[in-house]
mmCIF file with all atom_site columns, C-alpha atoms and ligand atoms in Angstrom:
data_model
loop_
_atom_site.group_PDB
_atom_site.id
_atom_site.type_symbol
_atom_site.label_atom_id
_atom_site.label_alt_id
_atom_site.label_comp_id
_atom_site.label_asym_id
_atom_site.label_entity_id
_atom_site.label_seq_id
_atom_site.pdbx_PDB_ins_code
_atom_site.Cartn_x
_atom_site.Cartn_y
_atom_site.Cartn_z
_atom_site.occupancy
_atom_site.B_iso_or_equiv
_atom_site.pdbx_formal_charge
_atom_site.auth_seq_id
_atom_site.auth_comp_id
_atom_site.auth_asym_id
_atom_site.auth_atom_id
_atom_site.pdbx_PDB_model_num
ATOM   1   C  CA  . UNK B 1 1   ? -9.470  -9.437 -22.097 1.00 0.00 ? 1   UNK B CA  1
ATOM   2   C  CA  . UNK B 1 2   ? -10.536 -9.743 -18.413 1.00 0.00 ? 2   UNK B CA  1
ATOM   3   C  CA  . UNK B 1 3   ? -13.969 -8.710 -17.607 1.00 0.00 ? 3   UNK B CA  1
ATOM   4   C  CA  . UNK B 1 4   ? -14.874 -7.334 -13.996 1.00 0.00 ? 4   UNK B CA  1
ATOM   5   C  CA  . UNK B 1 5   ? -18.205 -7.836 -12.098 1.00 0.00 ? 5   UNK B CA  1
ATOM   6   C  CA  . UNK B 1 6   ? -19.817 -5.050 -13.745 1.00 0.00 ? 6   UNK B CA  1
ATOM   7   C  CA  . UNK B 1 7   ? -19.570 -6.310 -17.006 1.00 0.00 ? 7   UNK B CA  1
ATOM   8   C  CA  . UNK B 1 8   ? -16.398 -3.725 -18.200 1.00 0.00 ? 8   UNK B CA  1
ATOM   9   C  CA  . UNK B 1 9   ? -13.460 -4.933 -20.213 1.00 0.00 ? 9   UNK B CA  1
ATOM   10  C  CA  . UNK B 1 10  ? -9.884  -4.025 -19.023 1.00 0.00 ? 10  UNK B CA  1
ATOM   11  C  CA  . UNK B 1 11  ? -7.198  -4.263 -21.863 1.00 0.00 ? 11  UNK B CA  1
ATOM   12  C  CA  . UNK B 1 12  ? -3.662  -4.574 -20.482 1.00 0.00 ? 12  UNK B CA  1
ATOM   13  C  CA  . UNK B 1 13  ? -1.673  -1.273 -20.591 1.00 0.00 ? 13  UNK B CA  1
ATOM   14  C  CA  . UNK B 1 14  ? 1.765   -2.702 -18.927 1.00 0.00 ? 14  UNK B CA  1
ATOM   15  C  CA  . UNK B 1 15  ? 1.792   -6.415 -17.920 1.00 0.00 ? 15  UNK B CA  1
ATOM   16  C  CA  . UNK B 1 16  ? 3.024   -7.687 -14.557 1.00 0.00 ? 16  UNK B CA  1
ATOM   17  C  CA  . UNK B 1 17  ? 6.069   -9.137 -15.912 1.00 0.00 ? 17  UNK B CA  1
ATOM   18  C  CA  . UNK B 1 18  ? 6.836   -5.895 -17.717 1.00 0.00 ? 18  UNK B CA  1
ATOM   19  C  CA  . UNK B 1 19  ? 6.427   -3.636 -14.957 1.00 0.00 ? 19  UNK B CA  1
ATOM   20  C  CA  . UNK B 1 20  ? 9.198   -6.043 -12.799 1.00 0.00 ? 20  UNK B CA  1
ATOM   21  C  CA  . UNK B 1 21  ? 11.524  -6.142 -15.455 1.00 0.00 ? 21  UNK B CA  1
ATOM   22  C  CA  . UNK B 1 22  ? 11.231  -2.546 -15.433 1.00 0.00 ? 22  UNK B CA  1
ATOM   23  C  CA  . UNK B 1 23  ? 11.093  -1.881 -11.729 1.00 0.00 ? 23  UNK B CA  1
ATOM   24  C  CA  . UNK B 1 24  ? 14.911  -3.351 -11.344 1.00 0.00 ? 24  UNK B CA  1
ATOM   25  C  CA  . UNK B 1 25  ? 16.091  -1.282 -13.923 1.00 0.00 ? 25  UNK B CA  1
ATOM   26  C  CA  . UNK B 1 26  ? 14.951  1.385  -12.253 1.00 0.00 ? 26  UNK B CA  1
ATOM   27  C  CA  . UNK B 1 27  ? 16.296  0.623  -8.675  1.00 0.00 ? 27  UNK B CA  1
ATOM   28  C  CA  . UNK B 1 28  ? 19.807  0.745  -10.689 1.00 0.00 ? 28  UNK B CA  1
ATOM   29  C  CA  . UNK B 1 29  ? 19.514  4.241  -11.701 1.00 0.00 ? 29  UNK B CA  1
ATOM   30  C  CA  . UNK B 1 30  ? 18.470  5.156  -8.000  1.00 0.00 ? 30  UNK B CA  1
ATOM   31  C  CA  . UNK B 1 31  ? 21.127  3.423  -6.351  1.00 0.00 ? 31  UNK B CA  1
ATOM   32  C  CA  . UNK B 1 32  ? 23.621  4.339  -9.051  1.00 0.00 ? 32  UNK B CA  1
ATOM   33  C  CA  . UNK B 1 33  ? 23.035  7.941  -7.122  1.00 0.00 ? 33  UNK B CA  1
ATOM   34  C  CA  . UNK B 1 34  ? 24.795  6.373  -3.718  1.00 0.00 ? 34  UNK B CA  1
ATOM   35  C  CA  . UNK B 1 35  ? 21.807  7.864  -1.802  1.00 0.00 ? 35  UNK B CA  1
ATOM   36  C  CA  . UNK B 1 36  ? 22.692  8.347  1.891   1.00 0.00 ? 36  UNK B CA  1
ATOM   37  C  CA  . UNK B 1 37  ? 20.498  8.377  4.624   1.00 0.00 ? 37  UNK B CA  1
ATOM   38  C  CA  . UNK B 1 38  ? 17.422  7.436  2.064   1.00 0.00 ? 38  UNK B CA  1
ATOM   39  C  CA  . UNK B 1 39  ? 14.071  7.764  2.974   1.00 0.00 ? 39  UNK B CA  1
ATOM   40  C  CA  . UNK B 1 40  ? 11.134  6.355  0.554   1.00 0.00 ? 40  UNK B CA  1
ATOM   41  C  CA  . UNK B 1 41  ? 8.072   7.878  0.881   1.00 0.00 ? 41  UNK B CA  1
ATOM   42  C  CA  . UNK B 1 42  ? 5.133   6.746  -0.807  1.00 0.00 ? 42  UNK B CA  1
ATOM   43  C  CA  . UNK B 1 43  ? 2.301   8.376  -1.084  1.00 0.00 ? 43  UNK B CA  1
ATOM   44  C  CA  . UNK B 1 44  ? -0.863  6.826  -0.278  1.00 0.00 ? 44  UNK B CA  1
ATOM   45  C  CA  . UNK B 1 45  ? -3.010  5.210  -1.613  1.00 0.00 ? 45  UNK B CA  1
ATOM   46  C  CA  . UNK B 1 46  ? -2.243  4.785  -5.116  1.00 0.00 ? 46  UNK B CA  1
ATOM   47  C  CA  . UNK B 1 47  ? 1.277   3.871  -5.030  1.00 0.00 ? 47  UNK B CA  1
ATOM   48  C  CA  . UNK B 1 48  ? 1.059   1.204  -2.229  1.00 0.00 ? 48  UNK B CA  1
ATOM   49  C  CA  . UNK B 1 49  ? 1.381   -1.814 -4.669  1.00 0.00 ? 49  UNK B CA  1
ATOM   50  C  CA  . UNK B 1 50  ? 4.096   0.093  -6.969  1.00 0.00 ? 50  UNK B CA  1
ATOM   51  C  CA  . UNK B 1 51  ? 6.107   1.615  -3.429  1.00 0.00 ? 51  UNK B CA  1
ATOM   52  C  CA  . UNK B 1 52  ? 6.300   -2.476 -2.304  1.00 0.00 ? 52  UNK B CA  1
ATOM   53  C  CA  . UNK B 1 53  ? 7.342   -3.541 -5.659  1.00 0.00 ? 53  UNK B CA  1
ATOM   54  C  CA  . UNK B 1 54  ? 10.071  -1.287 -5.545  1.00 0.00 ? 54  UNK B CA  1
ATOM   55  C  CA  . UNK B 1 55  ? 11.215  -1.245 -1.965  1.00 0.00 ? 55  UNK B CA  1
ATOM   56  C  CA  . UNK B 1 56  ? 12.207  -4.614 -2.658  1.00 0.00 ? 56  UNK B CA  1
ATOM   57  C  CA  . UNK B 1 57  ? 13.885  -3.779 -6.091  1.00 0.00 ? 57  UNK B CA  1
ATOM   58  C  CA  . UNK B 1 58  ? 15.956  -1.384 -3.902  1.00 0.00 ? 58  UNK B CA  1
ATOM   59  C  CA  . UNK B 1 59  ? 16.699  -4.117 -1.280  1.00 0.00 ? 59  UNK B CA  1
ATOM   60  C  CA  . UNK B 1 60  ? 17.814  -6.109 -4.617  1.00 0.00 ? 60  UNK B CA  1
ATOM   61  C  CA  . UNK B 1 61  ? 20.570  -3.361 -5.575  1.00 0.00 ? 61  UNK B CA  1
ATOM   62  C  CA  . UNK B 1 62  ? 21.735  -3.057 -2.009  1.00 0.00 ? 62  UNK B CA  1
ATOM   63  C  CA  . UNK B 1 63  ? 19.916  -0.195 -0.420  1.00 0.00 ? 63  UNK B CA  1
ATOM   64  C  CA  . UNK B 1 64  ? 18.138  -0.064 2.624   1.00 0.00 ? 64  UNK B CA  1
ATOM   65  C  CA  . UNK B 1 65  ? 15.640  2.683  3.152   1.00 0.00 ? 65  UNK B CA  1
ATOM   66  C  CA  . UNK B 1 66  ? 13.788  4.080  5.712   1.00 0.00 ? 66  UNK B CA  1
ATOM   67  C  CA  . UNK B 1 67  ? 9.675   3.993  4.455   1.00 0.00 ? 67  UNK B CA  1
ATOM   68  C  CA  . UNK B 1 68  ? 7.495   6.022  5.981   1.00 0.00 ? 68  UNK B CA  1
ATOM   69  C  CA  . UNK B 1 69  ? 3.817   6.715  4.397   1.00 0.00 ? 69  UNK B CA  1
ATOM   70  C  CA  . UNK B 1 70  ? 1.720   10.148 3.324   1.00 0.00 ? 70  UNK B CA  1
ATOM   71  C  CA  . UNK B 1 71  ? -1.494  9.572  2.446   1.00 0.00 ? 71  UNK B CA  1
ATOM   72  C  CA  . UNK B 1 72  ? -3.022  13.035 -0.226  1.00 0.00 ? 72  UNK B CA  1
ATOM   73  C  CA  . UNK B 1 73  ? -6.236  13.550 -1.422  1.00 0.00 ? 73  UNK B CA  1
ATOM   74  C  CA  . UNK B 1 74  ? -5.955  14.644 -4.701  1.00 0.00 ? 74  UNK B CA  1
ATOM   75  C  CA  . UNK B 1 75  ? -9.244  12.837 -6.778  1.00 0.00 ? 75  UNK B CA  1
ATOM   76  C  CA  . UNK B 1 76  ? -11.560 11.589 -4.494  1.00 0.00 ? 76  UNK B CA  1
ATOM   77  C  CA  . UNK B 1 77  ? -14.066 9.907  -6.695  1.00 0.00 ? 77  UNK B CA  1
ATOM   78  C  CA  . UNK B 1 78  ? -14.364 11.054 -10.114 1.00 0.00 ? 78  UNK B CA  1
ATOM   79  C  CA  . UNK B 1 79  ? -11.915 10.614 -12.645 1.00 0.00 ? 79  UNK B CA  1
ATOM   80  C  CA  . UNK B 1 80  ? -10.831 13.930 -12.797 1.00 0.00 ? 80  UNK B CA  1
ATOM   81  C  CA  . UNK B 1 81  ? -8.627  15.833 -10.497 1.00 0.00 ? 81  UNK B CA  1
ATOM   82  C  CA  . UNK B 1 82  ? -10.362 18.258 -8.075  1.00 0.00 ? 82  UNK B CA  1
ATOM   83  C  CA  . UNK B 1 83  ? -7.226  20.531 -8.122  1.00 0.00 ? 83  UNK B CA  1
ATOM   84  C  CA  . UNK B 1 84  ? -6.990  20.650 -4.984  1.00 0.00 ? 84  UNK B CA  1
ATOM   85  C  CA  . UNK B 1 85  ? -4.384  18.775 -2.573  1.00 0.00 ? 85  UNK B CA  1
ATOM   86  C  CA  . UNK B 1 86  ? -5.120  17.961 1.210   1.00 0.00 ? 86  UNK B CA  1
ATOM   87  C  CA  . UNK B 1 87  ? -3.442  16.030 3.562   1.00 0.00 ? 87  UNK B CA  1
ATOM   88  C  CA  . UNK B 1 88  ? -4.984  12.842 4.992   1.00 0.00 ? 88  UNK B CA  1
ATOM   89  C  CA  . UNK B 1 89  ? -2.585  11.222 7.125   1.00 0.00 ? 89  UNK B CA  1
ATOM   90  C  CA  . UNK B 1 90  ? 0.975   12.848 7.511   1.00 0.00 ? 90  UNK B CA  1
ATOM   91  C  CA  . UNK B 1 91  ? 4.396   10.819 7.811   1.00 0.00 ? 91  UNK B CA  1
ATOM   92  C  CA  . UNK B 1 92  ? 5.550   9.728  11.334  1.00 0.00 ? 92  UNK B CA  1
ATOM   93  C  CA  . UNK B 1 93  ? 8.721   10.476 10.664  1.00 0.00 ? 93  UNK B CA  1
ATOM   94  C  CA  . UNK B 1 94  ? 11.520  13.426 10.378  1.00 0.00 ? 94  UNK B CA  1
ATOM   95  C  CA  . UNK B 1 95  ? 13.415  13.863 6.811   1.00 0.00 ? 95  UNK B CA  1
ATOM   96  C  CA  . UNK B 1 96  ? 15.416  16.815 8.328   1.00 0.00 ? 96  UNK B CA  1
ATOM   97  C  CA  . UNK B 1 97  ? 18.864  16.824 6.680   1.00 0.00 ? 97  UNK B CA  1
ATOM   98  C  CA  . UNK B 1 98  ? 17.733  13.590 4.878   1.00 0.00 ? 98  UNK B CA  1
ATOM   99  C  CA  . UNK B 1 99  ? 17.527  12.288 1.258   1.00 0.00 ? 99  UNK B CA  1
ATOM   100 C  CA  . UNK B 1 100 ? 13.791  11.625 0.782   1.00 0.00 ? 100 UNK B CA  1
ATOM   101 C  CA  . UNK B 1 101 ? 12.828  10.418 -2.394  1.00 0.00 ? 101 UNK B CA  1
ATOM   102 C  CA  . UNK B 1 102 ? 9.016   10.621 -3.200  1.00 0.00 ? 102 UNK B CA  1
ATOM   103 C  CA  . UNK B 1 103 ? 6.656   7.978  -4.668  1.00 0.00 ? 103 UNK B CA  1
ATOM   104 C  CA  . UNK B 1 104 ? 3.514   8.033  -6.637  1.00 0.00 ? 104 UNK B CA  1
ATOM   105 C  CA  . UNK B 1 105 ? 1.960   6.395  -8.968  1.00 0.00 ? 105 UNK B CA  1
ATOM   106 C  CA  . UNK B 1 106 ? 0.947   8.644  -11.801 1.00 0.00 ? 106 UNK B CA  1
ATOM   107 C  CA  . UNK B 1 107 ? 2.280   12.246 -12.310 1.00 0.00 ? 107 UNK B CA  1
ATOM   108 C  CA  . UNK B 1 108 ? -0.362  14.125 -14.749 1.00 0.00 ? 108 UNK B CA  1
ATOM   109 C  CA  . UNK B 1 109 ? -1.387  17.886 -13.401 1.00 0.00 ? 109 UNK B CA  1
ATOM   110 C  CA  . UNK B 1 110 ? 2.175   17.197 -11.070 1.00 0.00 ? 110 UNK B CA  1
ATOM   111 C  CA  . UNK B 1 111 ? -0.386  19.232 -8.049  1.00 0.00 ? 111 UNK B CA  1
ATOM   112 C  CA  . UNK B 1 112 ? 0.065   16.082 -5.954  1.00 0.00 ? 112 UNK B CA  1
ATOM   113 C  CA  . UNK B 1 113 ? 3.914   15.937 -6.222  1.00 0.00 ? 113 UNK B CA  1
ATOM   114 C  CA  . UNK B 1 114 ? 4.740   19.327 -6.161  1.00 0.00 ? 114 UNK B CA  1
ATOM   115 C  CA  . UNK B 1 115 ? 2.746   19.625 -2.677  1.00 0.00 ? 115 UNK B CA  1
ATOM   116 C  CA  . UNK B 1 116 ? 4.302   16.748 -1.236  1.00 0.00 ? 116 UNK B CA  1
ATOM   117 C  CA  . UNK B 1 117 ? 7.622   17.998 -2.490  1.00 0.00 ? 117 UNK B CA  1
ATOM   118 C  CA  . UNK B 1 118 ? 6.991   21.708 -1.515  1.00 0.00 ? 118 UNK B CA  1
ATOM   119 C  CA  . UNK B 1 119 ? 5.395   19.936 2.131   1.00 0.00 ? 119 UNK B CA  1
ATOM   120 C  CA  . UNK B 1 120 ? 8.555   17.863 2.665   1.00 0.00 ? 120 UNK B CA  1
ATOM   121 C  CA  . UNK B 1 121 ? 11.645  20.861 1.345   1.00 0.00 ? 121 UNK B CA  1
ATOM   122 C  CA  . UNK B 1 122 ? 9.511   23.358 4.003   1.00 0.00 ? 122 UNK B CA  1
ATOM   123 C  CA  . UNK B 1 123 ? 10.491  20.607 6.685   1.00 0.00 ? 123 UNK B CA  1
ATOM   124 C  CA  . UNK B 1 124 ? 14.298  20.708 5.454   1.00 0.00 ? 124 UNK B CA  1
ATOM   125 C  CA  . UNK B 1 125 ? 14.882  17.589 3.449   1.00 0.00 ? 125 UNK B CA  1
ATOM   126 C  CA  . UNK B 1 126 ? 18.302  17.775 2.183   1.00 0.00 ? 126 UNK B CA  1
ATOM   127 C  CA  . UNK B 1 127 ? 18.094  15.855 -0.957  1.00 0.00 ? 127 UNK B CA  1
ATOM   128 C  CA  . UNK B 1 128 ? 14.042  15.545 -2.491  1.00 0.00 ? 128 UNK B CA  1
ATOM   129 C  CA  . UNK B 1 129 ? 13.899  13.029 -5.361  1.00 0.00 ? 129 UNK B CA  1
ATOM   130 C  CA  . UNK B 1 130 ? 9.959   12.112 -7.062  1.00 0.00 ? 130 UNK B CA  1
ATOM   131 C  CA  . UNK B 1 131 ? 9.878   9.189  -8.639  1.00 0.00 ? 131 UNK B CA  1
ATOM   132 C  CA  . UNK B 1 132 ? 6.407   7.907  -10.294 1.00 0.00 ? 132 UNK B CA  1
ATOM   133 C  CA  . UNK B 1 133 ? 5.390   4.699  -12.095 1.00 0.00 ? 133 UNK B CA  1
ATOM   134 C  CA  . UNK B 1 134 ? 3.710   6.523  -14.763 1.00 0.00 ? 134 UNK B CA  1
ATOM   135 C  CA  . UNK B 1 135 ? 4.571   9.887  -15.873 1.00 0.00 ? 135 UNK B CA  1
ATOM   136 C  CA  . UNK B 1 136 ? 1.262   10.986 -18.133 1.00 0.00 ? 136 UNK B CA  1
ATOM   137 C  CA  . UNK B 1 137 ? 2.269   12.511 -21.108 1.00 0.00 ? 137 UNK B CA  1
ATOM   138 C  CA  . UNK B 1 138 ? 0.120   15.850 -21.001 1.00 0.00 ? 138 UNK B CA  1
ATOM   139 C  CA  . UNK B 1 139 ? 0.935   19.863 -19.963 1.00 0.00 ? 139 UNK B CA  1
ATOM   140 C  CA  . UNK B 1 140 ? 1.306   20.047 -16.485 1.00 0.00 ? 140 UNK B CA  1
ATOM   141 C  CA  . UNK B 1 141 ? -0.299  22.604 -14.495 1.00 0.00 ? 141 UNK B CA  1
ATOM   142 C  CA  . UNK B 1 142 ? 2.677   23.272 -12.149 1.00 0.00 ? 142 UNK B CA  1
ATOM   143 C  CA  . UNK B 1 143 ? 6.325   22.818 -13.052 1.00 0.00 ? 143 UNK B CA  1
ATOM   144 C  CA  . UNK B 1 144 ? 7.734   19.658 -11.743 1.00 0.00 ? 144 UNK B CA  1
ATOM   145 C  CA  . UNK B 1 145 ? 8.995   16.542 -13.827 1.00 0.00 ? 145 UNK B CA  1
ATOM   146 C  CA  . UNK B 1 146 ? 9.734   13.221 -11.985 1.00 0.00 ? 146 UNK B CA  1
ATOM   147 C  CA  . UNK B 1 147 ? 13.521  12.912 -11.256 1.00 0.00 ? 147 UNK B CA  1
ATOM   148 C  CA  . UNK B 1 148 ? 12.536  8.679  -11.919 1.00 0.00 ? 148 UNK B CA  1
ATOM   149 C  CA  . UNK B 1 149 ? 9.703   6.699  -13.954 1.00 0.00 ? 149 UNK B CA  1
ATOM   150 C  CA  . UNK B 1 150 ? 8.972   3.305  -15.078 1.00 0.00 ? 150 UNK B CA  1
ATOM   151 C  CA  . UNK B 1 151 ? 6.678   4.133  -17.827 1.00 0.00 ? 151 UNK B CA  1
ATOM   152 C  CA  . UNK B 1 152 ? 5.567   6.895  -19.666 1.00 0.00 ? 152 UNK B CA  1
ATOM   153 C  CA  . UNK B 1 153 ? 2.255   6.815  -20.774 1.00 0.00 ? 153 UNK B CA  1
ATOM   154 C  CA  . UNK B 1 154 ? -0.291  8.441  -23.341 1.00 0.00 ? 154 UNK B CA  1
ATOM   155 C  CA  . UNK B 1 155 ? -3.298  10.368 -21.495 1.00 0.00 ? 155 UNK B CA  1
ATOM   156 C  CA  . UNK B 1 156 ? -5.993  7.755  -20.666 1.00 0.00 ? 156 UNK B CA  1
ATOM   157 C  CA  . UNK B 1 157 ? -7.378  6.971  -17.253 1.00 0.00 ? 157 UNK B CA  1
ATOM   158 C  CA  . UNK B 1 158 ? -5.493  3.334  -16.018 1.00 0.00 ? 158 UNK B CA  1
ATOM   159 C  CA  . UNK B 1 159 ? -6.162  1.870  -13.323 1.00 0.00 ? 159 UNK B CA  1
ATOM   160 C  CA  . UNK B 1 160 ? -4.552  -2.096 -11.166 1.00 0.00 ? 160 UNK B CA  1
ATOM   161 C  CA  . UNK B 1 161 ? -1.503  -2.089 -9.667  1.00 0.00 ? 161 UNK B CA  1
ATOM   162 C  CA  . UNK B 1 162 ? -2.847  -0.128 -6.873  1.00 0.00 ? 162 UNK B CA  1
ATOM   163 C  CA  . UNK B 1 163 ? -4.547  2.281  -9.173  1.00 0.00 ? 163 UNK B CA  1
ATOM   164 C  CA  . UNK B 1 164 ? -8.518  2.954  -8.687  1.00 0.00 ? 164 UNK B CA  1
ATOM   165 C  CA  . UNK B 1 165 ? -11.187 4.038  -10.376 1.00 0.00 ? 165 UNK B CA  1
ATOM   166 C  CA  . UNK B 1 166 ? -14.038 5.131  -7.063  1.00 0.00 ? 166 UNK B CA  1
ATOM   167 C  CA  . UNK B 1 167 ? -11.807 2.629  -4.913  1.00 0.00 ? 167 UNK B CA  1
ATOM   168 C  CA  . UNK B 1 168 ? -12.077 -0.081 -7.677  1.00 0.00 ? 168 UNK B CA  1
ATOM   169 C  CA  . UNK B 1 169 ? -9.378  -2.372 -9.495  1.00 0.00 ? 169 UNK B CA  1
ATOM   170 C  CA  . UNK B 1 170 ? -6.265  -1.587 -7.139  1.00 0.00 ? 170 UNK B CA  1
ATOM   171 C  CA  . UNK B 1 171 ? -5.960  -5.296 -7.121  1.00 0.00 ? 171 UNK B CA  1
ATOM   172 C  CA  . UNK B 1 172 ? -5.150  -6.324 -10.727 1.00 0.00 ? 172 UNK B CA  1
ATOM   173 C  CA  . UNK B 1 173 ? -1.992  -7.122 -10.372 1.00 0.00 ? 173 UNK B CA  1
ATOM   174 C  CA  . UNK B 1 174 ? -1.263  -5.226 -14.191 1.00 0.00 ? 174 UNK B CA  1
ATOM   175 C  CA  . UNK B 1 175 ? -1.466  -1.459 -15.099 1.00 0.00 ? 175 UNK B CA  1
ATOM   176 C  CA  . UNK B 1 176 ? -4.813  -1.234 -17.826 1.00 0.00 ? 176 UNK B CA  1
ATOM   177 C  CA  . UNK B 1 177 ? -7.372  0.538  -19.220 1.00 0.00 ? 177 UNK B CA  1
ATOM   178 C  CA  . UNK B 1 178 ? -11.051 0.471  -18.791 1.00 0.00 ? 178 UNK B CA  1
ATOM   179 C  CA  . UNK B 1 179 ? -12.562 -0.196 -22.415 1.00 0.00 ? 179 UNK B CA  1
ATOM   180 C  CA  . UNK B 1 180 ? -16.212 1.457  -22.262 1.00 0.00 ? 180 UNK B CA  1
HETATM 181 P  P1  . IMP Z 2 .   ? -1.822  15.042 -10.321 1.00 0.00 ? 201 IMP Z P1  1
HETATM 182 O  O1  . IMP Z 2 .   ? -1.881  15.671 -8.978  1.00 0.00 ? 201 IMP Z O1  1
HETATM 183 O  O2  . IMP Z 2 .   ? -2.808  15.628 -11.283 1.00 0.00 ? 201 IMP Z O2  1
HETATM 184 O  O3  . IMP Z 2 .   ? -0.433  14.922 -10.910 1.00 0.00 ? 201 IMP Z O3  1
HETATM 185 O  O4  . IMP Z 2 .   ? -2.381  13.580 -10.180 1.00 0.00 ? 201 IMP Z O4  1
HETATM 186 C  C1  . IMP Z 2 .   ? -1.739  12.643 -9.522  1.00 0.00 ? 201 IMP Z C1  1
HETATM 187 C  C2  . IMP Z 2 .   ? -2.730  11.745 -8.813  1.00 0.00 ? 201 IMP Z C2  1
HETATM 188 O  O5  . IMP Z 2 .   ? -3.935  11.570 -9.540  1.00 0.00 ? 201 IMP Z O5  1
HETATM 189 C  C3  . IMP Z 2 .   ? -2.112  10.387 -8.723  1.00 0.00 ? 201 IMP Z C3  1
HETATM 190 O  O6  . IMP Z 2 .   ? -1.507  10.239 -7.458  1.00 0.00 ? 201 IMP Z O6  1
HETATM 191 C  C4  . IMP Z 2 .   ? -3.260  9.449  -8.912  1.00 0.00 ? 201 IMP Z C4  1
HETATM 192 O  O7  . IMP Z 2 .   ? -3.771  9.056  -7.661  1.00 0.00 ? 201 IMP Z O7  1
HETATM 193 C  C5  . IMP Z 2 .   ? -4.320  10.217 -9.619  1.00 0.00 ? 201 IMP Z C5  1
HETATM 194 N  N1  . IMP Z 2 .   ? -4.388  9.831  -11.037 1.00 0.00 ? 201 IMP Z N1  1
HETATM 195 C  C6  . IMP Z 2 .   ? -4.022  10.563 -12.117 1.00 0.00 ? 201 IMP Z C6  1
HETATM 196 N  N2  . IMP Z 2 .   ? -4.246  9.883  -13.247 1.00 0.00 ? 201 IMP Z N2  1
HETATM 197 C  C7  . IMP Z 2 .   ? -4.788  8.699  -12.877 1.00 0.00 ? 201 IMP Z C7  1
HETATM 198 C  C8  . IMP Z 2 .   ? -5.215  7.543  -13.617 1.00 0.00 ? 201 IMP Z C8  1
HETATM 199 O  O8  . IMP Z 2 .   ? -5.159  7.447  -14.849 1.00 0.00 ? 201 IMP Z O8  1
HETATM 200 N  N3  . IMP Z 2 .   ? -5.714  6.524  -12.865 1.00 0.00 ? 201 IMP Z N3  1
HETATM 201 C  C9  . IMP Z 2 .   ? -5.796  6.548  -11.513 1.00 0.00 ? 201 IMP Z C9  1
HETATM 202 N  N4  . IMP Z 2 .   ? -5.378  7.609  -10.792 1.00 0.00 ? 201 IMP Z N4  1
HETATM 203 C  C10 . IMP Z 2 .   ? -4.886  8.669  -11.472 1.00 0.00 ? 201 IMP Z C10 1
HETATM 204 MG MG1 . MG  Z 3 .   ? -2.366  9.039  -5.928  1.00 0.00 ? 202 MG  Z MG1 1
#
């Protein structure tokens, strides 16, 4: 198990091989919709690594998006989420009439998604898709499901592959689990 400068073990949650194996699958069922028009839209920063991943998974199956970037605040530092959802840095670009689909890393309370989704519907998106790489398996506290995921996952705090912990760990290039 690899052990990170301040001494804590990580135990592998979904290995790097896994999560591409996975990640083409999953560009299938997206472009198996014939999306027209598509916009990706990650949003920052947590689903950098997973957006890049799959932007080229998409280029794989033939698509060719549009990406443009908005960067939430949903947990600032602590583990748990403050419940609140800000904007940090909004998207350059229009999605009027367009078909945006929505990336993010983890769905668990579903605040962050249902903002962006609520944000980007208010600014006349014709088609809004989310799709996460983990979709926590716990009550929501607003109703919205992912319309995609790559994994679904039991509820314990992962971070790598662009997930953090206080800014920490986005580099491993797996999804794990810090072992205290
Ligand atoms: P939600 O708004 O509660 O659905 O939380 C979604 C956001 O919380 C995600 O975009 C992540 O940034 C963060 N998050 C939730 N669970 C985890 C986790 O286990 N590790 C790292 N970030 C998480
Ligand atoms: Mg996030």
């Amino acid at each position: 198990m690899p052990e990170t400068e301040a001494g804590l073990k990580i135990e592998t949650v979904y290995a790097a091989d896994e999560i591409g194996r996975r990640l083409a699958s999953l560009a299938g069922e997206i472009a198996a919709k014939k999306p027209e028009n598509l916009l990706v839209v990650p949003i920052l920063k947590g689903s950098f690594v997973f957006a890049a991943d799959l932007l080229r998974a998409l280029h794989g199956v033939g698509l060719t998006p549009e990406v443009d970037f908005l960067t939430l605040s949903s947990y600032k530092k602590s583990r748990t989420s403050s419940g609140q959802v800000t904007i940090l840095r909004d998207l350059d670009l229009h999605v009027e009439g367009r078909h945006v689909i929505l990336v993010d890393d983890v769905l668990d309370s579903g605040r962050t998604l249902a903002f962006a989704k609520d944000l980007i519907s208010a600014r006349g998106a014709n088609v809004i898709e989310t799709c996460v790489l983990l979709k926590k398996n716990v009550a929501r506290a607003v109703n919205i499901e992912a319309d995609y995921h790559a994994f679904t996952c039991p509820d314990v705090f992962v971070v790598g592959y662009g997930m953090d912990v206080a800014h920490r760990y986005r580099e491993l290039p797996y999804v794990g689990r810090i072992v205290d």
